[in-house]
């Protein structure tokens, strides 16, 4: 079984509509759609926005459904001038930018008393995603790099610059690192796939609603092709 998490309804709607022999089960106040997607046994959930919602969904996928992989699909704000709206970022690893125990001497993002705070994504899934993207989104640029997550919609230049300076990430969003940490805790390979909807700066509030649909289209197309290839 392959687990797929999207945060918002627009991110999971199309995938849900394509599922065959679908049944619904409810856990922790969310619906889990279990069925066949592109011929693969899949469980799909709309987690809701933010790290706690994302972690709950990932834990249910690992614990209840014993998924072999977790794929997180969605959109993100770009942290790099070369990564434009519509482009795709595949996670190499992921970290929480709002984990802040600096007052006790830890670097930003570091979770105290834990082996790692930078959760490495699956090389296998990354390889498949890269190939899938070149097939179905040939005009879209694909980047591989760090995804930086926090419970914050980043929409000002200063916050963006701080995140870039501290974490050297490629994009920022609100769920990926929580999914990554949960996957790591359960020993489940994972990948975050994000299409860029905005530049995470002062233009983000305007760009996000304008480009989010286009960005979601790119990531959904990619996930469908990945499933065909898996
Ligand atoms: N998701 C899409 N754009 C984002 C941004 N700028 N900050 C956080 N999450 C996002």
Tab-separated table of N, CA and C and ligand atoms in Angstrom, residues 8 11 49 74-79 97 148-156 163 171-175 194-201 204-205 208 212, ligand 1:
chain	number	residue	atom	x	y	z
A	8	UNK	N	-4.660	20.245	1.441
A	8	UNK	CA	-5.910	20.958	1.154
A	8	UNK	C	-6.795	20.147	0.221
A	11	UNK	N	-5.802	19.864	-3.321
A	11	UNK	CA	-4.618	19.032	-3.566
A	11	UNK	C	-4.959	17.538	-3.663
A	49	UNK	N	-4.190	21.581	7.083
A	49	UNK	CA	-2.980	22.406	6.983
A	49	UNK	C	-2.171	22.359	8.290
A	74	UNK	N	1.810	18.663	-2.945
A	74	UNK	CA	1.226	19.963	-2.628
A	74	UNK	C	1.977	21.104	-3.271
A	75	UNK	N	1.793	22.291	-2.669
A	75	UNK	CA	2.417	23.485	-3.224
A	75	UNK	C	3.286	24.146	-2.158
A	76	UNK	N	4.121	25.080	-2.584
A	76	UNK	CA	5.071	25.702	-1.656
A	76	UNK	C	5.518	27.046	-2.184
A	77	UNK	N	6.121	27.822	-1.309
A	77	UNK	CA	6.730	29.086	-1.698
A	77	UNK	C	8.199	28.858	-2.011
A	78	UNK	N	8.677	29.480	-3.087
A	78	UNK	CA	10.080	29.302	-3.498
A	78	UNK	C	11.018	30.065	-2.564
A	79	UNK	N	12.182	29.475	-2.282
A	79	UNK	CA	13.207	30.147	-1.466
A	79	UNK	C	14.451	30.444	-2.283
A	97	UNK	N	11.506	24.921	10.307
A	97	UNK	CA	12.151	26.220	10.571
A	97	UNK	C	11.660	26.870	11.852
A	148	UNK	N	11.748	23.216	3.683
A	148	UNK	CA	11.757	23.801	5.025
A	148	UNK	C	10.312	24.100	5.430
A	149	UNK	N	9.884	23.515	6.546
A	149	UNK	CA	8.469	23.599	6.920
A	149	UNK	C	8.274	24.318	8.254
A	150	UNK	N	7.113	24.926	8.395
A	150	UNK	CA	6.761	25.569	9.660
A	150	UNK	C	5.299	25.941	9.654
A	151	UNK	N	4.761	26.194	10.826
A	151	UNK	CA	3.347	26.592	10.911
A	151	UNK	C	3.217	28.083	10.633
A	152	UNK	N	3.574	28.455	9.424
A	152	UNK	CA	3.588	29.873	9.046
A	152	UNK	C	3.534	29.992	7.521
A	153	UNK	N	2.594	30.803	7.018
A	153	UNK	CA	2.614	31.137	5.588
A	153	UNK	C	3.620	32.265	5.426
A	154	UNK	N	4.711	31.996	4.760
A	154	UNK	CA	5.796	32.973	4.671
A	154	UNK	C	5.478	33.977	3.568
A	155	UNK	N	5.334	35.239	3.958
A	155	UNK	CA	4.921	36.240	2.972
A	155	UNK	C	5.582	37.594	3.243
A	156	UNK	N	6.762	37.565	3.807
A	156	UNK	CA	7.533	38.810	3.860
A	156	UNK	C	9.010	38.503	3.664
A	163	UNK	N	15.048	32.484	6.777
A	163	UNK	CA	14.918	31.037	6.545
A	163	UNK	C	15.974	30.565	5.543
A	171	UNK	N	12.399	25.391	-0.882
A	171	UNK	CA	11.026	25.903	-0.801
A	171	UNK	C	10.523	25.768	0.624
A	172	UNK	N	9.473	26.546	0.923
A	172	UNK	CA	8.886	26.486	2.260
A	172	UNK	C	7.402	26.195	2.173
A	173	UNK	N	6.945	25.373	3.107
A	173	UNK	CA	5.532	25.017	3.185
A	173	UNK	C	5.202	24.649	4.620
A	174	UNK	N	4.079	23.976	4.854
A	174	UNK	CA	3.612	23.878	6.237
A	174	UNK	C	3.386	22.451	6.739
A	175	UNK	N	3.821	21.464	5.977
A	175	UNK	CA	3.572	20.081	6.410
A	175	UNK	C	4.768	19.137	6.249
A	194	UNK	N	6.623	19.217	-4.210
A	194	UNK	CA	5.948	20.513	-4.109
A	194	UNK	C	6.081	21.295	-5.409
A	195	UNK	N	4.970	21.801	-5.901
A	195	UNK	CA	4.995	22.719	-7.033
A	195	UNK	C	4.898	24.130	-6.470
A	196	UNK	N	5.634	25.037	-7.075
A	196	UNK	CA	5.757	26.392	-6.522
A	196	UNK	C	4.556	27.265	-6.920
A	197	UNK	N	3.925	27.846	-5.881
A	197	UNK	CA	2.762	28.714	-6.120
A	197	UNK	C	3.088	30.187	-5.913
A	198	UNK	N	4.217	30.478	-5.261
A	198	UNK	CA	4.564	31.873	-4.936
A	198	UNK	C	6.036	31.941	-4.525
A	199	UNK	N	6.490	33.167	-4.277
A	199	UNK	CA	7.916	33.357	-3.966
A	199	UNK	C	8.172	33.567	-2.468
A	200	UNK	N	7.172	33.313	-1.627
A	200	UNK	CA	7.312	33.425	-0.169
A	200	UNK	C	7.832	34.806	0.260
A	201	UNK	N	7.472	35.846	-0.516
A	201	UNK	CA	7.866	37.204	-0.129
A	201	UNK	C	6.626	38.089	-0.163
A	204	UNK	N	3.623	37.132	-2.207
A	204	UNK	CA	3.034	35.798	-2.014
A	204	UNK	C	1.512	35.841	-1.846
A	205	UNK	N	1.033	36.851	-1.115
A	205	UNK	CA	-0.417	36.911	-0.858
A	205	UNK	C	-1.211	37.045	-2.154
A	208	UNK	N	-0.183	33.555	-4.613
A	208	UNK	CA	-0.649	32.253	-4.136
A	208	UNK	C	-2.029	31.885	-4.686
A	212	UNK	N	-2.048	28.915	-7.495
A	212	UNK	CA	-2.110	27.647	-6.764
A	212	UNK	C	-2.715	26.521	-7.603
B	1	LIG	N1	2.515	27.087	0.685
B	1	LIG	C1	2.509	27.736	-0.495
B	1	LIG	N2	3.155	28.916	-0.390
B	1	LIG	C2	3.582	29.006	0.893
B	1	LIG	C3	4.288	29.981	1.621
B	1	LIG	N3	4.685	31.119	1.055
B	1	LIG	N4	4.548	29.754	2.943
B	1	LIG	C4	4.123	28.612	3.522
B	1	LIG	N5	3.444	27.660	2.879
B	1	LIG	C5	3.172	27.842	1.581
